[in-house]
Short mmCIF file of N, CA and C in Angstrom, two decimals:
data_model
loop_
_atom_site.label_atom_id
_atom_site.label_comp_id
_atom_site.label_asym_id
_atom_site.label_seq_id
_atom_site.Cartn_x
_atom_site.Cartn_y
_atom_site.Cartn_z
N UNK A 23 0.83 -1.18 0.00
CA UNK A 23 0.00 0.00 0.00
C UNK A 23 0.87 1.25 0.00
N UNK A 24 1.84 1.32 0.68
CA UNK A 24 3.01 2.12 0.70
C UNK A 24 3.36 2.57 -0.93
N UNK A 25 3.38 1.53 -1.44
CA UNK A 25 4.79 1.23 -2.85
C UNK A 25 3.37 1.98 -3.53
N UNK A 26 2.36 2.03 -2.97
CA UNK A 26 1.20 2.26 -4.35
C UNK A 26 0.88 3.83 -4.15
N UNK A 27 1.11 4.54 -2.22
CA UNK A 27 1.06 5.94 -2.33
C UNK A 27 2.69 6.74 -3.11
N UNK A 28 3.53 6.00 -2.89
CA UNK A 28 4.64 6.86 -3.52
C UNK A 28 4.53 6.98 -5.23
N UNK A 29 4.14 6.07 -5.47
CA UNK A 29 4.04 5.96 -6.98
C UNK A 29 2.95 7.05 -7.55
N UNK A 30 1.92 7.02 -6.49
CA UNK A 30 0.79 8.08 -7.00
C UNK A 30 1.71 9.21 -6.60
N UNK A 31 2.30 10.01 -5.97
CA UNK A 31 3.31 11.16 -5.87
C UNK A 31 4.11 11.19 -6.50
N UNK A 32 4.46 10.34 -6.79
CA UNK A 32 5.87 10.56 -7.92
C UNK A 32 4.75 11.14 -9.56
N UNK A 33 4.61 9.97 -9.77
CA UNK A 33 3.62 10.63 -10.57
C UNK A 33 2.59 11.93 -10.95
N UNK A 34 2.11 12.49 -9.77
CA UNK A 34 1.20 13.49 -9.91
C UNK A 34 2.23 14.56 -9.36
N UNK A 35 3.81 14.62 -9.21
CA UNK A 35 4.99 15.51 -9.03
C UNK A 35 5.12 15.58 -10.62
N UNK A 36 5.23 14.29 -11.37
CA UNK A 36 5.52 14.51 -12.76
C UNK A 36 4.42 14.75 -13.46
N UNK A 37 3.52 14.88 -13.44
CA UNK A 37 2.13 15.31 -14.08
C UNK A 37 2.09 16.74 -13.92
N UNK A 38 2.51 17.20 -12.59
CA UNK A 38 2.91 19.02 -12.57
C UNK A 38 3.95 19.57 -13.19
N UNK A 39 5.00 18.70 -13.30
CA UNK A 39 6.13 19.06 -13.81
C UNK A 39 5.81 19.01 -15.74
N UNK A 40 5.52 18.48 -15.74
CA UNK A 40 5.51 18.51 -16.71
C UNK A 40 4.18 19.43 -17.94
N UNK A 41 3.46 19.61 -16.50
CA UNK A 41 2.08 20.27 -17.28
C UNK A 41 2.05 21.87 -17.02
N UNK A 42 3.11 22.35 -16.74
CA UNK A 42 3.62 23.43 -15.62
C UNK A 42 3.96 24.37 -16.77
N UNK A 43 4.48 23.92 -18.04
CA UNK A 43 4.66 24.91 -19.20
C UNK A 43 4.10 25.07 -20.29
N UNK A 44 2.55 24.70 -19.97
CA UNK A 44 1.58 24.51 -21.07
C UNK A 44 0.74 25.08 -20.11
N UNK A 45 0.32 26.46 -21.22
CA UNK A 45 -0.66 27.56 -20.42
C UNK A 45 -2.01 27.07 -21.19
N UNK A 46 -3.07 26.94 -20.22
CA UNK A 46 -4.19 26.64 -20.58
C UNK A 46 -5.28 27.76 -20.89
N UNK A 47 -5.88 27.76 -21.72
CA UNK A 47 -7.18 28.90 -22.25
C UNK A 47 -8.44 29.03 -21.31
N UNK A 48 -8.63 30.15 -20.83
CA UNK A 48 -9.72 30.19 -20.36
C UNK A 48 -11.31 30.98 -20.75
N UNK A 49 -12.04 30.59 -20.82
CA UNK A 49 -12.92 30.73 -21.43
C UNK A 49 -13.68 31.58 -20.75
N UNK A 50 -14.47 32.58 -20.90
CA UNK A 50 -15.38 33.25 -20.58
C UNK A 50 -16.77 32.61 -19.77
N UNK A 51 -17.35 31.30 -20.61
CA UNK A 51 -17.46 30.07 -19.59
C UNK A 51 -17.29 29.48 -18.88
N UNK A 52 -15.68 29.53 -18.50
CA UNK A 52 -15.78 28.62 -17.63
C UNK A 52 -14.00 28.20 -17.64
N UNK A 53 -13.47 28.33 -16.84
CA UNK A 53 -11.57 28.57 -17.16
C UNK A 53 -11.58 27.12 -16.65
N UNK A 54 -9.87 27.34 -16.92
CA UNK A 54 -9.40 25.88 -16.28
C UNK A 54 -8.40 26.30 -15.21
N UNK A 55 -8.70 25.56 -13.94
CA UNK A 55 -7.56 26.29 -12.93
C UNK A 55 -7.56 25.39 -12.22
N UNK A 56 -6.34 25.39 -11.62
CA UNK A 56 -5.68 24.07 -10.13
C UNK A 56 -4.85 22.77 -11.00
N UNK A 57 -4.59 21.93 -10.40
CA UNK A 57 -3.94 20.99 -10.79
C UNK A 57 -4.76 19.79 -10.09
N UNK A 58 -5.32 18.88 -10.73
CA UNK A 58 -6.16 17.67 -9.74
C UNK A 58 -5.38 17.26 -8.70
N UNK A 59 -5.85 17.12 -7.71
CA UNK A 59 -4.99 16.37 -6.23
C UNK A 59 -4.61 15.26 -6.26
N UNK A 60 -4.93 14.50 -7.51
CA UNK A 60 -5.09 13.10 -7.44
C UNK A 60 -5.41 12.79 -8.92
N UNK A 61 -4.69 11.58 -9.39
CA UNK A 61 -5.15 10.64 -10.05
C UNK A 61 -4.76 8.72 -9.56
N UNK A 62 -6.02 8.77 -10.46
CA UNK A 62 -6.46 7.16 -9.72
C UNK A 62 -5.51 5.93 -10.12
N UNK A 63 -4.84 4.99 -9.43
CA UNK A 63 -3.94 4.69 -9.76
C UNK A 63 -4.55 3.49 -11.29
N UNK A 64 -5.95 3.21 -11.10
CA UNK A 64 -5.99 2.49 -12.56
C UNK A 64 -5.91 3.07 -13.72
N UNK A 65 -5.94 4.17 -13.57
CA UNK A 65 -5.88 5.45 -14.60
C UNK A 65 -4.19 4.92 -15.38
N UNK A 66 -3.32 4.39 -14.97
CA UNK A 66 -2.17 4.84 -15.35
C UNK A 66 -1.84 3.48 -15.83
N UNK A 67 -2.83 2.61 -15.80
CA UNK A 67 -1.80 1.26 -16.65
C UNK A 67 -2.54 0.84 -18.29
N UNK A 68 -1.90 -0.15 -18.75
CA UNK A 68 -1.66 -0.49 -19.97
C UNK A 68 -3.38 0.06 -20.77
N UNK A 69 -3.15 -0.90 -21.84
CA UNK A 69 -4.29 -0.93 -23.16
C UNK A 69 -4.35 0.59 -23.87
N UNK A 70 -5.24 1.10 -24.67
CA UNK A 70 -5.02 1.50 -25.01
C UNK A 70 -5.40 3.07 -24.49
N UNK A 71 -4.21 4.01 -25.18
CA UNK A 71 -3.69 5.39 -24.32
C UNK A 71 -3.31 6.16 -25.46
N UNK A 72 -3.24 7.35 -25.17
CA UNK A 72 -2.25 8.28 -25.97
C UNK A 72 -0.61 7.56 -25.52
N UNK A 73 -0.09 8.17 -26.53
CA UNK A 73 1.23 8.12 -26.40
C UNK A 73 1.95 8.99 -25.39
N UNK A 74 3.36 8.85 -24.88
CA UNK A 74 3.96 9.69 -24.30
C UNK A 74 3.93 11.27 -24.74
N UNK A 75 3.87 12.23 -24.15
CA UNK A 75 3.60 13.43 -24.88
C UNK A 75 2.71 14.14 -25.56
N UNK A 76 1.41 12.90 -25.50
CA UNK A 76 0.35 13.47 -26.49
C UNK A 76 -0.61 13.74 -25.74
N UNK A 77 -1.22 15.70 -26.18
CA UNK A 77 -2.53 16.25 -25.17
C UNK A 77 -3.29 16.11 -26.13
N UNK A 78 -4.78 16.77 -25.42
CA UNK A 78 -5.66 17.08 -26.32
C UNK A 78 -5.47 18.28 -26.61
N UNK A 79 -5.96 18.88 -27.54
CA UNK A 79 -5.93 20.44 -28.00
C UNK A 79 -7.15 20.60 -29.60
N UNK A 80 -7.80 21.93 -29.14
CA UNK A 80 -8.58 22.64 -29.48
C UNK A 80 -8.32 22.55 -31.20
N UNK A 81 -9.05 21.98 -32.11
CA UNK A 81 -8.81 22.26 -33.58
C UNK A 81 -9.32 23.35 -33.82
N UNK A 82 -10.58 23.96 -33.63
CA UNK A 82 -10.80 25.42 -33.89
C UNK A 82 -10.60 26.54 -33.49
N UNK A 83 -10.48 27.71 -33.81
CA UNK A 83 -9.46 28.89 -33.15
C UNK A 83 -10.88 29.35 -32.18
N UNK A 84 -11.96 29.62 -33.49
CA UNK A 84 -13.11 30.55 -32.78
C UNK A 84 -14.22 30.10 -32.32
N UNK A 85 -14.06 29.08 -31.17
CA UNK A 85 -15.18 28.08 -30.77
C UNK A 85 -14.85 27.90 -30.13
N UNK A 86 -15.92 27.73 -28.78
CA UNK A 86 -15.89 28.09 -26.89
C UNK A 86 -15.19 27.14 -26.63
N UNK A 87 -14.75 26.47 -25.87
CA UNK A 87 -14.10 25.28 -24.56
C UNK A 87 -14.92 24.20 -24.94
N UNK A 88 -16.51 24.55 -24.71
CA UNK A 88 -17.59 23.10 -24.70
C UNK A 88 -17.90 22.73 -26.03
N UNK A 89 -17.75 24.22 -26.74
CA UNK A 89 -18.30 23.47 -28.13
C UNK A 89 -16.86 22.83 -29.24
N UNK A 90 -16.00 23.03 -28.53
CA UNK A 90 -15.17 22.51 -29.50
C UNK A 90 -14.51 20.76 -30.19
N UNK A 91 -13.82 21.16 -31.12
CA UNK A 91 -13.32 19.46 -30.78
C UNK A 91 -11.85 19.29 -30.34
N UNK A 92 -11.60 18.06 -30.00
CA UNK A 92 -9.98 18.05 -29.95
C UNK A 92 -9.87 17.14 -30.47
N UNK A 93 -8.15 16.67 -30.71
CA UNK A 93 -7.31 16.10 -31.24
C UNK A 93 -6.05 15.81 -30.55
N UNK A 94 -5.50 14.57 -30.74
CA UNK A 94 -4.21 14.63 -29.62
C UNK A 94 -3.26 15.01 -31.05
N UNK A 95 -2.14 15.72 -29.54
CA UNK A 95 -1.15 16.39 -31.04
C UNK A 95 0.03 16.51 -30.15
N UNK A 96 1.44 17.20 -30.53
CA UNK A 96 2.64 17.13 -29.09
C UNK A 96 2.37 18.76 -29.76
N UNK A 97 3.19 18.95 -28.12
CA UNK A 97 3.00 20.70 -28.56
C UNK A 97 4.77 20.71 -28.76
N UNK A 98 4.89 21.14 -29.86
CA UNK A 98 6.40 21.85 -30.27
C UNK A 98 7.18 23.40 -29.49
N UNK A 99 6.05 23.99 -29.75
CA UNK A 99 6.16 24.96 -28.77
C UNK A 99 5.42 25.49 -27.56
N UNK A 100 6.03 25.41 -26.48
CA UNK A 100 4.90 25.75 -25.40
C UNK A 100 4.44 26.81 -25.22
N UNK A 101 3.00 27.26 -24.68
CA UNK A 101 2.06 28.91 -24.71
C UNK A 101 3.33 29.39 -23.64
N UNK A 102 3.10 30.95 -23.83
CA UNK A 102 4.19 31.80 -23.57
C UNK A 102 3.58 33.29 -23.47
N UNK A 103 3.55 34.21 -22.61
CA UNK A 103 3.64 35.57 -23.13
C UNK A 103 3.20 35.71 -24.75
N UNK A 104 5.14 35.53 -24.87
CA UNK A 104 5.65 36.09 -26.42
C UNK A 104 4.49 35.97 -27.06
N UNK A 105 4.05 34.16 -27.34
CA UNK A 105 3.60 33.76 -28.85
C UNK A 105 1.91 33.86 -27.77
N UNK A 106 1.15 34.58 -27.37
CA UNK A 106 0.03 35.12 -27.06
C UNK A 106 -0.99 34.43 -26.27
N UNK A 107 -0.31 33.40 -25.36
CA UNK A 107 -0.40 32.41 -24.31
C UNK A 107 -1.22 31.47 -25.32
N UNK A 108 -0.49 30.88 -26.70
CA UNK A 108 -0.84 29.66 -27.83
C UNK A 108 0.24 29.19 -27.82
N UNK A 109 -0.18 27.72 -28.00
CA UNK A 109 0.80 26.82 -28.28
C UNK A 109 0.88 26.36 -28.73
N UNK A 110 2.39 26.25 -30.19
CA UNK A 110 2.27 25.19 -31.10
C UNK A 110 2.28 23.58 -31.12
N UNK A 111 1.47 23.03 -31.87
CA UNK A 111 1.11 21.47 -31.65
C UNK A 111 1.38 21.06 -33.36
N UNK A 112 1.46 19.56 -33.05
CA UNK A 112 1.75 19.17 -34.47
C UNK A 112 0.55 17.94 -33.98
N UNK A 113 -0.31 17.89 -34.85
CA UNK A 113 -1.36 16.91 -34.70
C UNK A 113 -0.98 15.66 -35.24
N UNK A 114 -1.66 14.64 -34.69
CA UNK A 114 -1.18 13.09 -35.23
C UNK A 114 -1.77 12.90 -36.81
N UNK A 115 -2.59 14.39 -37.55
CA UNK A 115 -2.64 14.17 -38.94
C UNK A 115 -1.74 14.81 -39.87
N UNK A 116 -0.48 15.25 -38.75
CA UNK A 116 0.95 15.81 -39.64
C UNK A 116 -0.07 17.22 -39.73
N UNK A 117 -0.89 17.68 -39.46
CA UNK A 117 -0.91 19.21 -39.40
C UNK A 117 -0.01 20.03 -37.81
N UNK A 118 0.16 20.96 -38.37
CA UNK A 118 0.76 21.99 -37.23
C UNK A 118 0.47 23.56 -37.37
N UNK A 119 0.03 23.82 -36.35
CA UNK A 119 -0.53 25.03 -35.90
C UNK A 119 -0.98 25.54 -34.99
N UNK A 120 -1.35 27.06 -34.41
CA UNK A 120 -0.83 27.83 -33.36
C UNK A 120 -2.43 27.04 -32.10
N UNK A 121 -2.60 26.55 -31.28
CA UNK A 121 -3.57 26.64 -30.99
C UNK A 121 -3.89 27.56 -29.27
N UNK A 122 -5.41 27.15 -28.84
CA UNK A 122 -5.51 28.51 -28.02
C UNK A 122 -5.47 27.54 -26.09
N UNK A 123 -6.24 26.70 -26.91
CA UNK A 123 -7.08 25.32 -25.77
C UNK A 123 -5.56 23.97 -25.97
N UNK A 124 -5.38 23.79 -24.79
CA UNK A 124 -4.30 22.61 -24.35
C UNK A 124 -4.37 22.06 -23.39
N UNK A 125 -5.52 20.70 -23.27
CA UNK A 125 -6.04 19.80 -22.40
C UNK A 125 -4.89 18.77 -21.77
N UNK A 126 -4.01 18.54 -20.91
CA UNK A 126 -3.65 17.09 -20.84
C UNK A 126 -4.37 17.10 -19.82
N UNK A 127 -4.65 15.12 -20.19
CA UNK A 127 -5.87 14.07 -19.90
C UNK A 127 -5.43 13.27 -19.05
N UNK A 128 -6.08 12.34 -18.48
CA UNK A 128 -5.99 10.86 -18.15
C UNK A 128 -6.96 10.35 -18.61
N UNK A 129 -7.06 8.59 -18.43
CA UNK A 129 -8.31 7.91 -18.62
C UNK A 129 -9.08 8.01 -17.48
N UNK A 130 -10.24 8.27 -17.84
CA UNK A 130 -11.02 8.31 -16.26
C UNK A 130 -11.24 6.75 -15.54
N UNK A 131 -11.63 7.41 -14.34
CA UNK A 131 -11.75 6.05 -13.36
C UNK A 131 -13.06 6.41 -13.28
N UNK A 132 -13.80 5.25 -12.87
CA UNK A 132 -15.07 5.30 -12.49
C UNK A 132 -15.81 6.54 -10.98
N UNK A 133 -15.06 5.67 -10.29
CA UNK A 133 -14.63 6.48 -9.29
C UNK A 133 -14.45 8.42 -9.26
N UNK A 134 -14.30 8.74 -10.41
CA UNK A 134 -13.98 10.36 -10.43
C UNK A 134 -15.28 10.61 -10.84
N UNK A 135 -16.07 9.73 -11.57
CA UNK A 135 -17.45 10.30 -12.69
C UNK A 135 -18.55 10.55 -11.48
N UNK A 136 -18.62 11.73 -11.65
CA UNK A 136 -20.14 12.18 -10.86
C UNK A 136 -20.73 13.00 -11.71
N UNK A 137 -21.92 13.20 -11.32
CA UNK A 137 -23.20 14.30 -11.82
C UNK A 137 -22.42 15.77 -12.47
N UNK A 138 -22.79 16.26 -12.87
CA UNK A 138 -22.86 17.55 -13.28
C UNK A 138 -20.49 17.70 -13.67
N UNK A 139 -20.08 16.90 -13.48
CA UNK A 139 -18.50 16.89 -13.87
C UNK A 139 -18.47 16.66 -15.30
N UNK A 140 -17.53 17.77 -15.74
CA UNK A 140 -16.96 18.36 -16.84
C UNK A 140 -15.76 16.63 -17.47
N UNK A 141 -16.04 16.14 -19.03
CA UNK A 141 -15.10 15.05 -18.98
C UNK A 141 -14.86 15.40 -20.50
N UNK A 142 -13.76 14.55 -20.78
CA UNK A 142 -13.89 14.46 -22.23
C UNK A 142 -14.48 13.21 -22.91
N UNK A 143 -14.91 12.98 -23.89
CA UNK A 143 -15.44 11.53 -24.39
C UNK A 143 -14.81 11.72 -25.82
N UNK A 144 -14.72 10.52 -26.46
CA UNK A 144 -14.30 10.16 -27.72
C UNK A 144 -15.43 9.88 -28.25
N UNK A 145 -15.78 10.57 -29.49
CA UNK A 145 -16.34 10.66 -30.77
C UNK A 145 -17.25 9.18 -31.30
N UNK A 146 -16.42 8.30 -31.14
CA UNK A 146 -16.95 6.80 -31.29
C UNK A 146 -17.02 6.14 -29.43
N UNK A 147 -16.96 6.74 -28.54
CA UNK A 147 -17.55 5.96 -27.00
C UNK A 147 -18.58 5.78 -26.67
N UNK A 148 -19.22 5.86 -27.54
CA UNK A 148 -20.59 4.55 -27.11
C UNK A 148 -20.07 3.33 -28.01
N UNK A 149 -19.06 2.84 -28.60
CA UNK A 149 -18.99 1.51 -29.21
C UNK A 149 -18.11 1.07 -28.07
N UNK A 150 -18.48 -0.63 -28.07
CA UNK A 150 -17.40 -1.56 -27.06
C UNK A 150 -15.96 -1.50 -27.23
N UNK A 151 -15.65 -1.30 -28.71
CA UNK A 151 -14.47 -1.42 -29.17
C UNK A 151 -13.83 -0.13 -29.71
N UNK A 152 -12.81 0.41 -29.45
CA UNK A 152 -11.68 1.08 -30.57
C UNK A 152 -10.88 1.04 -31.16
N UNK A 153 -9.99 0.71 -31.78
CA UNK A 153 -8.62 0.55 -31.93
C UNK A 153 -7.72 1.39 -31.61
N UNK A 154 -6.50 1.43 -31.34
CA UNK A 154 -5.81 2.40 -30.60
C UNK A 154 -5.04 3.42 -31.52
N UNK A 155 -5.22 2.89 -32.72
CA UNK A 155 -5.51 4.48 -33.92
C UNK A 155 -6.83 5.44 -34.07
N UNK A 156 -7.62 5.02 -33.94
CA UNK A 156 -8.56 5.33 -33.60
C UNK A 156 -8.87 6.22 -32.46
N UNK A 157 -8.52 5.69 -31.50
CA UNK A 157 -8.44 6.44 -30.28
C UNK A 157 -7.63 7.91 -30.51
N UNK A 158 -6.51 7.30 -30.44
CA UNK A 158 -5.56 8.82 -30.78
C UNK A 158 -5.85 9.69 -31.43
N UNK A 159 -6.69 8.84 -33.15
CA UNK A 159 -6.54 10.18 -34.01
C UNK A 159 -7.93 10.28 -34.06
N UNK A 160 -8.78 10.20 -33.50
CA UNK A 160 -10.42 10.66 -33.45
C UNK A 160 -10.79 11.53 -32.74
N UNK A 161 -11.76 12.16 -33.23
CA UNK A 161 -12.24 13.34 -31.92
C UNK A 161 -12.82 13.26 -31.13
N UNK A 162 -12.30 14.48 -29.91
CA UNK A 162 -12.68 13.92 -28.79
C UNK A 162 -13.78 15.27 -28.21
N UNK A 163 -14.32 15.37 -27.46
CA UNK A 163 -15.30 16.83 -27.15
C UNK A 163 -15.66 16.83 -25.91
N UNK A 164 -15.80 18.00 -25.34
CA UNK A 164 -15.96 17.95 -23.92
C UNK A 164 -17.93 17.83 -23.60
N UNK A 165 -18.10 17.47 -22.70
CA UNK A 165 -19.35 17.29 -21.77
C UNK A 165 -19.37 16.91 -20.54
N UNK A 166 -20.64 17.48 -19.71
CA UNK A 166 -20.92 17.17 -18.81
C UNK A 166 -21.59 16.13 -17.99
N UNK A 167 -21.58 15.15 -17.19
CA UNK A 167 -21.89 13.68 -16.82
C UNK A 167 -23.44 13.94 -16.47
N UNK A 168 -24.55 13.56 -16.79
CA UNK A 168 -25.69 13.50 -17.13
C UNK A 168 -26.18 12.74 -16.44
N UNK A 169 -25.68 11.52 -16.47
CA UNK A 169 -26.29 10.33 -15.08
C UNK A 169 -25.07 9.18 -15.20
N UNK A 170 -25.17 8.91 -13.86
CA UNK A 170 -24.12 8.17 -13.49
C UNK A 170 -24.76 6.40 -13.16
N UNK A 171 -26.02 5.96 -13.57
CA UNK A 171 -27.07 5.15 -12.96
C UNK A 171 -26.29 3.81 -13.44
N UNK A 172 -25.88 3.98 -14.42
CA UNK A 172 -25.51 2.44 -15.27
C UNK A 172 -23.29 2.31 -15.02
N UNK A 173 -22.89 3.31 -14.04
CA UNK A 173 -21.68 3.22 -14.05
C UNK A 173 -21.04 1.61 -13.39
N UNK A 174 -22.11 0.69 -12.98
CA UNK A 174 -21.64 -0.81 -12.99
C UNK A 174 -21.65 -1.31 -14.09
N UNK A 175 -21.48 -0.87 -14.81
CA UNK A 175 -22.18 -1.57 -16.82
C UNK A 175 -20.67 -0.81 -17.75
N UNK A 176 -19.89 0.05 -16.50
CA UNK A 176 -18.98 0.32 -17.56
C UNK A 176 -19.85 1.61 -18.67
N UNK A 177 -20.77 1.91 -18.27
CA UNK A 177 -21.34 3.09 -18.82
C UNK A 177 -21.96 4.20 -18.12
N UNK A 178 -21.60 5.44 -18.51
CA UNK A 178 -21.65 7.15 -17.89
C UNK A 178 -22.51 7.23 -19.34
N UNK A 179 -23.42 8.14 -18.58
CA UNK A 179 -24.45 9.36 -19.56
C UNK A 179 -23.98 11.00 -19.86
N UNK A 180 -23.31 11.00 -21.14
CA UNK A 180 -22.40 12.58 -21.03
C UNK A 180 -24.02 13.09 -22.16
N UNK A 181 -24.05 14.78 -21.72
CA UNK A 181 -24.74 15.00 -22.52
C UNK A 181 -26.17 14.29 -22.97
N UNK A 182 -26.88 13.90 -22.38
CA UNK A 182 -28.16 12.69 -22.32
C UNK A 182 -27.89 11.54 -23.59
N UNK A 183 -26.72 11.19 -23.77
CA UNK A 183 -26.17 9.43 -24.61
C UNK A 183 -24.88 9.33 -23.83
N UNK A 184 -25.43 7.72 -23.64
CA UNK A 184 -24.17 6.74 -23.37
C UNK A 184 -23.21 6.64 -23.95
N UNK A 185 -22.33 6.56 -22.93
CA UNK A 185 -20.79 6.19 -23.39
C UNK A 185 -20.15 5.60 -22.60
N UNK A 186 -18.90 4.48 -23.10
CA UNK A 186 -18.23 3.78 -22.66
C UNK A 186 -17.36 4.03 -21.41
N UNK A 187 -17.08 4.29 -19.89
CA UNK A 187 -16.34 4.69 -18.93
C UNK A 187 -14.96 4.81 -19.68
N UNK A 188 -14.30 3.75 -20.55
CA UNK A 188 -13.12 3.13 -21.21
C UNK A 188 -12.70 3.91 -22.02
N UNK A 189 -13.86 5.23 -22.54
CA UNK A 189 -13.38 6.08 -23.53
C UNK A 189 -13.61 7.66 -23.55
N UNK A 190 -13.06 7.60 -21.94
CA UNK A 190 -13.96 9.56 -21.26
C UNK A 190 -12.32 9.52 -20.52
N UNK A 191 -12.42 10.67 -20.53
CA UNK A 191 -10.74 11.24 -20.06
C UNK A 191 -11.17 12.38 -19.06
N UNK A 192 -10.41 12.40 -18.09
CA UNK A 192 -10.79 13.76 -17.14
C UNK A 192 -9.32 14.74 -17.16
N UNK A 193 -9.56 15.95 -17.75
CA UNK A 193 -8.68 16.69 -17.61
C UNK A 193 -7.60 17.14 -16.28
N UNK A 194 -6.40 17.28 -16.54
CA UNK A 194 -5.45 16.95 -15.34
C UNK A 194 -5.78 18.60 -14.61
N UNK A 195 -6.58 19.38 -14.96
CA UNK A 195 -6.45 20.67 -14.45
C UNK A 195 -8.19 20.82 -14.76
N UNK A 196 -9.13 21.38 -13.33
CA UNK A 196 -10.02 20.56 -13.87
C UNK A 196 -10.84 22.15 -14.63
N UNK A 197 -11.97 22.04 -15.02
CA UNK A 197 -12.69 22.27 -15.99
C UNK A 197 -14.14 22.95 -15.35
N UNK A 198 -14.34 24.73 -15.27
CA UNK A 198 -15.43 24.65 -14.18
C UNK A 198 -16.60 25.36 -15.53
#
């Protein structure tokens, strides 16, 4: 139990460290602020994941937080002052460009999904299956958890339709 709290600290030390130079957009709706206290330690093992380095981020320039889509992409350059607190990303479809919104994720745990919480879901999560190209390079969109009634079934209600627990991500900085 020991070996399993250090690992969650080491980890959520490197989840700050590393999320510490990627300035996040805040929206007139609704900003993003804090750093989660916690992630769940099933959150962090195998099947299928983004890759090392890969966030979500905003494909459209002029479209809110909720209504937008994302895409995992690495950011090349991190938001800054200078370049107008945007950060360049190179998307997993070989596009690159300035963006405004820079989500990093985890997989959600059951355990985090409550009522009225802000998540991300993938585009195809109401199917059982994805493939892990798929995953990466599909879109993903934010919503709010709708009902939580069927979360023994491996299924959350975002937005009034089901979706898979296996394919909703909770942002590492949360989302009000």
């Amino acid at each position: 139990m020991k070996r399993l709290y250090v690992i969650l600290a080491v980890t959520a030390l490197w989840g700050t460290i590393s999320c510490s130079s990627v300035k996040n957009y805040v929206d007139d709706a609704g900003g993003i602020s804090g750093i989660a206290s916690s992630i769940p330690a099933s959150t962090l093992t195998g099947g299928v994941d983004f890759k090392k380095g890969e966030v979500l981020c905003a494909w459209y320039e002029n479209t809110s937080l909720m209504e937008n889509s994302y895409y995992a992409g690495k950011i090349l350059t991190p938001a800054t002052p200078a370049t107008k607190n945007q950060a360049e990303v190179l998307f997993l479809n070989g596009k690159q460009k300035w963006v405004k919104i820079v989500l990093p994720s985890h997989k959600a745990d059951k355990s985090e999904l409550r009522l009225n919480r802000v998540v991300l879901y993938h585009g195809s999560g109401h199917r059982e299956e994805i493939s892990q190209d798929s995953y990466r390079k599909g879109a993903w969109h934010i919503g709010r958890v709708t009902s939580t009634d069927e979360l023994f079934k491996g299924v959350v209600e975002i937005k009034g339709r089901k979706y898979q627990v296996k394919w909703t991500r909770i942002t590492n900085k949360p989302i009000r």
